[in-house]
mmCIF file of C-alpha atoms in Angstrom:
data_model
loop_
_atom_site.group_PDB
_atom_site.id
_atom_site.type_symbol
_atom_site.label_atom_id
_atom_site.label_comp_id
_atom_site.label_asym_id
_atom_site.label_seq_id
_atom_site.Cartn_x
_atom_site.Cartn_y
_atom_site.Cartn_z
ATOM 1 C CA ASP U 1 0.618 9.461 9.668
ATOM 2 C CA ILE U 2 3.383 6.889 8.643
ATOM 3 C CA GLN U 3 3.965 6.878 5.164
ATOM 4 C CA MET U 4 4.905 3.979 3.439
ATOM 5 C CA THR U 5 7.268 4.141 0.257
ATOM 6 C CA GLN U 6 7.723 1.356 -2.009
ATOM 7 C CA SER U 7 10.738 0.902 -4.750
ATOM 8 C CA PRO U 8 10.921 0.464 -7.541
ATOM 9 C CA SER U 9 6.977 1.386 -8.758
ATOM 10 C CA SER U 10 7.705 -1.084 -11.869
ATOM 11 C CA LEU U 11 10.087 -3.905 -12.468
ATOM 12 C CA SER U 12 10.846 -6.024 -15.705
ATOM 13 C CA ALA U 13 11.982 -9.512 -14.862
ATOM 14 C CA SER U 14 12.364 -12.784 -16.525
ATOM 15 C CA VAL U 15 10.983 -16.498 -15.143
ATOM 16 C CA GLY U 16 14.087 -17.778 -12.767
ATOM 17 C CA ASP U 17 15.286 -14.261 -11.650
ATOM 18 C CA ARG U 18 15.558 -13.302 -8.265
ATOM 19 C CA VAL U 19 13.803 -10.055 -7.402
ATOM 20 C CA THR U 20 13.942 -7.673 -4.639
ATOM 21 C CA ILE U 21 11.349 -5.317 -3.585
ATOM 22 C CA THR U 22 11.974 -2.663 -0.500
ATOM 23 C CA CYS U 23 9.369 -0.771 1.436
ATOM 24 C CA ARG U 24 10.608 2.281 3.796
ATOM 25 C CA ALA U 25 8.655 3.465 6.471
ATOM 26 C CA SER U 26 8.635 7.233 7.597
ATOM 27 C CA GLN U 27 9.190 6.455 11.161
ATOM 28 C CA SER U 28 10.110 3.313 13.047
ATOM 29 C CA ILE U 29 7.171 0.491 12.795
ATOM 30 C CA ALA U 30 9.220 -2.185 14.694
ATOM 31 C CA SER U 31 8.210 -5.768 12.544
ATOM 32 C CA TYR U 32 4.594 -4.396 11.848
ATOM 33 C CA LEU U 33 4.942 -5.123 8.345
ATOM 34 C CA ASN U 34 2.831 -6.977 5.978
ATOM 35 C CA TRP U 35 3.395 -7.586 2.024
ATOM 36 C CA TYR U 36 0.105 -8.839 -0.398
ATOM 37 C CA GLN U 37 0.158 -9.743 -3.993
ATOM 38 C CA GLN U 38 -2.633 -8.844 -5.967
ATOM 39 C CA LYS U 39 -3.492 -9.540 -9.550
ATOM 40 C CA PRO U 40 -5.991 -7.568 -11.694
ATOM 41 C CA GLY U 41 -9.522 -8.030 -10.811
ATOM 42 C CA LYS U 42 -8.722 -9.717 -7.434
ATOM 43 C CA ALA U 43 -8.372 -8.724 -3.638
ATOM 44 C CA PRO U 44 -4.786 -8.855 -2.481
ATOM 45 C CA ASN U 45 -3.418 -12.032 -1.239
ATOM 46 C CA LEU U 46 -1.268 -12.040 2.206
ATOM 47 C CA LEU U 47 2.510 -13.461 1.723
ATOM 48 C CA ILE U 48 4.204 -11.871 4.572
ATOM 49 C CA TYR U 49 3.171 -10.781 7.533
ATOM 50 C CA ALA U 50 5.373 -9.308 10.462
ATOM 51 C CA ALA U 51 7.997 -8.730 8.450
ATOM 52 C CA SER U 52 9.053 -12.260 7.709
ATOM 53 C CA SER U 53 6.658 -14.893 8.580
ATOM 54 C CA LEU U 54 5.369 -16.362 5.934
ATOM 55 C CA GLN U 55 1.599 -16.973 5.491
ATOM 56 C CA SER U 56 0.238 -20.416 5.386
ATOM 57 C CA GLY U 57 -0.230 -22.059 1.679
ATOM 58 C CA VAL U 58 2.194 -18.883 -0.192
ATOM 59 C CA PRO U 59 5.480 -20.818 -1.536
ATOM 60 C CA SER U 60 8.553 -20.664 -0.052
ATOM 61 C CA ARG U 61 10.063 -18.684 -2.443
ATOM 62 C CA PHE U 62 8.829 -15.555 -0.913
ATOM 63 C CA SER U 63 10.651 -14.378 2.070
ATOM 64 C CA GLY U 64 10.432 -10.799 3.725
ATOM 65 C CA SER U 65 12.983 -9.243 5.928
ATOM 66 C CA GLY U 66 13.618 -5.846 7.595
ATOM 67 C CA SER U 67 12.552 -4.099 10.816
ATOM 68 C CA GLY U 68 12.477 -0.819 11.981
ATOM 69 C CA THR U 69 12.073 1.440 8.647
ATOM 70 C CA ASP U 70 13.396 -0.631 6.178
ATOM 71 C CA PHE U 71 11.894 -3.800 4.709
ATOM 72 C CA THR U 72 12.441 -6.021 1.661
ATOM 73 C CA LEU U 73 10.603 -8.464 -0.382
ATOM 74 C CA THR U 74 12.282 -10.959 -2.082
ATOM 75 C CA ILE U 75 11.251 -13.713 -4.410
ATOM 76 C CA SER U 76 14.224 -16.175 -5.116
ATOM 77 C CA SER U 77 13.262 -17.720 -8.740
ATOM 78 C CA LEU U 78 10.238 -15.610 -10.354
ATOM 79 C CA GLN U 79 7.481 -17.903 -11.843
ATOM 80 C CA PRO U 80 4.998 -17.121 -14.478
ATOM 81 C CA GLU U 81 2.036 -16.691 -11.624
ATOM 82 C CA ASP U 82 4.366 -14.222 -9.518
ATOM 83 C CA PHE U 83 3.838 -11.554 -12.497
ATOM 84 C CA ALA U 84 1.520 -8.982 -10.407
ATOM 85 C CA SER U 85 1.289 -5.996 -8.276
ATOM 86 C CA TYR U 86 3.236 -5.948 -4.755
ATOM 87 C CA PHE U 87 1.935 -3.954 -1.929
ATOM 88 C CA CYS U 88 3.791 -3.513 1.566
ATOM 89 C CA GLN U 89 1.225 -2.047 4.538
ATOM 90 C CA GLN U 90 2.414 -1.172 8.149
ATOM 91 C CA SER U 91 -0.394 -2.309 10.964
ATOM 92 C CA PHE U 92 1.620 -0.441 13.720
ATOM 93 C CA THR U 93 -0.719 2.452 13.888
ATOM 94 C CA THR U 94 -3.771 3.878 12.617
ATOM 95 C CA PRO U 95 -4.405 4.892 9.357
ATOM 96 C CA TYR U 96 -2.853 1.566 8.521
ATOM 97 C CA SER U 97 -1.206 2.633 5.193
ATOM 98 C CA PHE U 98 0.103 1.086 2.292
ATOM 99 C CA GLY U 99 2.966 0.897 0.209
ATOM 100 C CA GLN U 100 2.441 2.894 -3.660
ATOM 101 C CA GLY U 101 2.943 -0.945 -5.187
ATOM 102 C CA THR U 102 5.203 -2.465 -7.335
ATOM 103 C CA LYS U 103 4.068 -3.885 -10.388
ATOM 104 C CA LEU U 104 6.551 -6.817 -11.955
ATOM 105 C CA GLU U 105 6.508 -7.065 -15.467
ATOM 106 C CA PHE U 106 8.012 -9.435 -18.320
ATOM 107 C CA GLU O 1 -14.850 -21.466 5.616
ATOM 108 C CA VAL O 2 -14.568 -17.529 6.012
ATOM 109 C CA LEU O 3 -16.163 -15.511 3.478
ATOM 110 C CA LEU O 4 -16.802 -12.016 2.972
ATOM 111 C CA VAL O 5 -19.689 -10.763 0.295
ATOM 112 C CA GLN O 6 -19.916 -7.418 -0.803
ATOM 113 C CA SER O 7 -22.877 -5.996 -2.147
ATOM 114 C CA GLY O 8 -22.952 -5.269 -5.966
ATOM 115 C CA ALA O 9 -21.676 -2.651 -8.221
ATOM 116 C CA GLU O 10 -23.461 0.926 -7.917
ATOM 117 C CA VAL O 11 -23.738 3.750 -10.263
ATOM 118 C CA GLN O 12 -24.019 7.217 -8.124
ATOM 119 C CA LYS O 13 -24.386 10.677 -9.126
ATOM 120 C CA PRO O 14 -22.069 13.627 -7.826
ATOM 121 C CA GLY O 15 -22.768 14.672 -4.380
ATOM 122 C CA ALA O 16 -24.652 11.186 -3.642
ATOM 123 C CA THR O 17 -24.222 8.725 -0.939
ATOM 124 C CA VAL O 18 -23.505 5.115 -1.825
ATOM 125 C CA LYS O 19 -23.736 2.383 0.930
ATOM 126 C CA ILE O 20 -21.887 -0.685 0.369
ATOM 127 C CA SER O 21 -22.058 -3.904 2.377
ATOM 128 C CA CYS O 22 -20.000 -6.862 3.438
ATOM 129 C CA LYS O 23 -21.853 -9.995 4.815
ATOM 130 C CA VAL O 24 -19.582 -12.098 7.040
ATOM 131 C CA SER O 25 -19.760 -15.705 7.570
ATOM 132 C CA GLY O 26 -17.548 -18.491 9.149
ATOM 133 C CA TYR O 27 -15.814 -16.803 12.487
ATOM 134 C CA THR O 28 -17.891 -14.811 15.384
ATOM 135 C CA PHE O 29 -18.589 -11.440 13.700
ATOM 136 C CA THR O 30 -18.231 -9.424 17.149
ATOM 137 C CA ASP O 31 -14.634 -10.886 17.690
ATOM 138 C CA TYR O 32 -12.669 -9.094 15.150
ATOM 139 C CA ASP O 33 -12.532 -5.620 13.319
ATOM 140 C CA ILE O 34 -13.849 -4.992 9.603
ATOM 141 C CA HIS O 35 -11.669 -2.353 7.598
ATOM 142 C CA TRP O 36 -12.326 -1.069 4.366
ATOM 143 C CA VAL O 37 -9.823 -0.415 1.925
ATOM 144 C CA GLN O 38 -10.178 2.069 -1.327
ATOM 145 C CA GLN O 39 -8.591 1.308 -4.660
ATOM 146 C CA ALA O 40 -9.100 3.748 -7.979
ATOM 147 C CA PRO O 41 -8.904 2.547 -11.065
ATOM 148 C CA GLY O 42 -5.006 1.641 -11.873
ATOM 149 C CA LYS O 43 -3.979 2.850 -8.461
ATOM 150 C CA GLY O 44 -2.399 1.437 -5.051
ATOM 151 C CA LEU O 45 -4.651 0.614 -2.048
ATOM 152 C CA GLU O 46 -6.001 3.077 0.784
ATOM 153 C CA TRP O 47 -6.916 2.092 4.006
ATOM 154 C CA MET O 48 -9.963 4.178 4.867
ATOM 155 C CA GLY O 49 -11.120 3.057 8.439
ATOM 156 C CA LEU O 50 -12.087 0.328 10.590
ATOM 157 C CA VAL O 51 -15.328 -0.628 12.589
ATOM 158 C CA ASP O 52 -15.424 -2.706 15.734
ATOM 159 C CA PRO O 53 -18.927 -5.177 15.265
ATOM 160 C CA GLU O 54 -19.209 -5.643 19.188
ATOM 161 C CA ASP O 55 -19.476 -2.145 20.058
ATOM 162 C CA GLY O 56 -19.505 -0.296 16.938
ATOM 163 C CA GLU O 57 -16.627 1.885 17.352
ATOM 164 C CA THR O 58 -14.817 3.217 14.464
ATOM 165 C CA ILE O 59 -11.435 4.589 13.032
ATOM 166 C CA TYR O 60 -11.466 6.966 10.259
ATOM 167 C CA ALA O 61 -8.650 7.661 8.091
ATOM 168 C CA GLU O 62 -8.425 11.791 8.133
ATOM 169 C CA LYS O 63 -9.124 11.914 3.962
ATOM 170 C CA PHE O 64 -12.423 10.328 4.565
ATOM 171 C CA GLN O 65 -13.427 11.977 8.188
ATOM 172 C CA GLY O 66 -16.654 13.839 7.865
ATOM 173 C CA ARG O 67 -17.694 11.959 4.821
ATOM 174 C CA VAL O 68 -17.721 8.072 5.833
ATOM 175 C CA THR O 69 -19.850 6.181 7.974
ATOM 176 C CA MET O 70 -19.169 2.601 8.871
ATOM 177 C CA THR O 71 -21.122 0.655 10.776
ATOM 178 C CA ALA O 72 -22.327 -3.065 11.727
ATOM 179 C CA ASP O 73 -25.334 -4.813 12.335
ATOM 180 C CA THR O 74 -24.648 -7.945 14.576
ATOM 181 C CA SER O 75 -27.801 -9.277 13.561
ATOM 182 C CA THR O 76 -27.204 -9.805 10.216
ATOM 183 C CA ASP O 77 -23.299 -10.538 10.636
ATOM 184 C CA THR O 78 -23.004 -7.202 8.205
ATOM 185 C CA ALA O 79 -20.907 -4.405 7.742
ATOM 186 C CA TYR O 80 -21.756 -1.653 6.033
ATOM 187 C CA MET O 81 -19.762 1.386 4.392
ATOM 188 C CA GLU O 82 -21.026 4.601 3.692
ATOM 189 C CA LEU O 83 -19.508 7.232 1.703
ATOM 190 C CA SER O 84 -21.719 10.835 0.769
ATOM 191 C CA SER O 85 -21.074 13.879 -0.936
ATOM 192 C CA LEU O 86 -19.628 11.477 -3.917
ATOM 193 C CA ARG O 87 -17.323 13.088 -6.525
ATOM 194 C CA SER O 88 -15.207 11.785 -9.329
ATOM 195 C CA GLU O 89 -12.308 11.086 -7.254
ATOM 196 C CA ASP O 90 -14.536 8.560 -5.305
ATOM 197 C CA MET O 91 -14.732 6.304 -8.125
ATOM 198 C CA ALA O 92 -13.179 3.253 -7.549
ATOM 199 C CA LEU O 93 -13.120 -0.429 -6.066
ATOM 200 C CA TYR O 94 -14.065 -0.588 -2.087
ATOM 201 C CA TYR O 95 -12.663 -3.696 -0.207
ATOM 202 C CA CYS O 96 -13.809 -4.988 2.994
ATOM 203 C CA ALA O 97 -11.353 -7.015 4.985
ATOM 204 C CA THR O 98 -11.188 -8.738 8.445
ATOM 205 C CA ASP O 99 -8.478 -8.784 11.005
ATOM 206 C CA TYR O 100 -9.497 -12.402 11.729
ATOM 207 C CA PRO O 101 -7.524 -14.449 12.745
ATOM 208 C CA SER O 102 -4.684 -12.304 14.072
ATOM 209 C CA ARG O 103 -6.670 -9.191 15.860
ATOM 210 C CA ILE O 104 -3.931 -7.190 14.460
ATOM 211 C CA PRO O 105 -4.285 -5.394 11.115
ATOM 212 C CA THR O 106 -3.058 -8.236 8.706
ATOM 213 C CA PHE O 107 -5.505 -8.986 6.086
ATOM 214 C CA VAL O 108 -6.038 -12.847 5.044
ATOM 215 C CA PHE O 109 -9.811 -12.414 4.070
ATOM 216 C CA TRP O 110 -10.995 -10.024 2.173
ATOM 217 C CA GLY O 111 -14.339 -9.206 0.223
ATOM 218 C CA GLN O 112 -14.554 -9.494 -3.496
ATOM 219 C CA GLY O 113 -14.817 -5.751 -3.934
ATOM 220 C CA SER O 114 -17.728 -3.288 -4.665
ATOM 221 C CA LEU O 115 -17.289 -0.996 -7.602
ATOM 222 C CA VAL O 116 -18.506 2.259 -7.418
ATOM 223 C CA THR O 117 -18.711 4.454 -10.499
ATOM 224 C CA VAL O 118 -19.859 8.386 -9.967
ATOM 225 C CA SER O 119 -21.076 9.825 -13.276
ATOM 226 C CA SER O 120 -23.713 12.487 -13.934
#
């Protein structure tokens, strides 16, 4: 099985900050990597698919990069509504594993 | 509009079986897989498996193999996830999600989640 490791597990930041979250796969997954945002009590919301493609309706301050085993999610200028948890997920092969999550806090 | 509407919260005893439903609308049910994801309280997301509504084929994560059964009823456009031999570690929110419109496991559309409580 492919293990997905995110870092950091939590992150303190302020409005306007530039933030980067990393995700590492235990083996190459090409660009089969998605990023989700989740707010308390809600289902996850797709932000980035195929490592770097912005999902329709997602603000352009979110961006993704990487391929192979190393990936990043960057938020260029944090907004109040961005304080949430973020998960990466590989869509390369079953089981379609998620990272353990990064909680973005004030 | 694509909607996935799940059944309500359940309280089950240890050792019991729970069955959660996920009713789909807004696209052709048989054209896309339904996936199930577990989220324990305060924890991350864990992919449990998928069902192909067209032929009923399933793929399960090893962790749940032997205890989980995923099915799809094409007459009602509803997918089901049944988890047996419940234990305290199964207390979680369970989500269904579809791989519409991409046909790869990239989840744009999710159900609202079904909370399962395991308590004697």
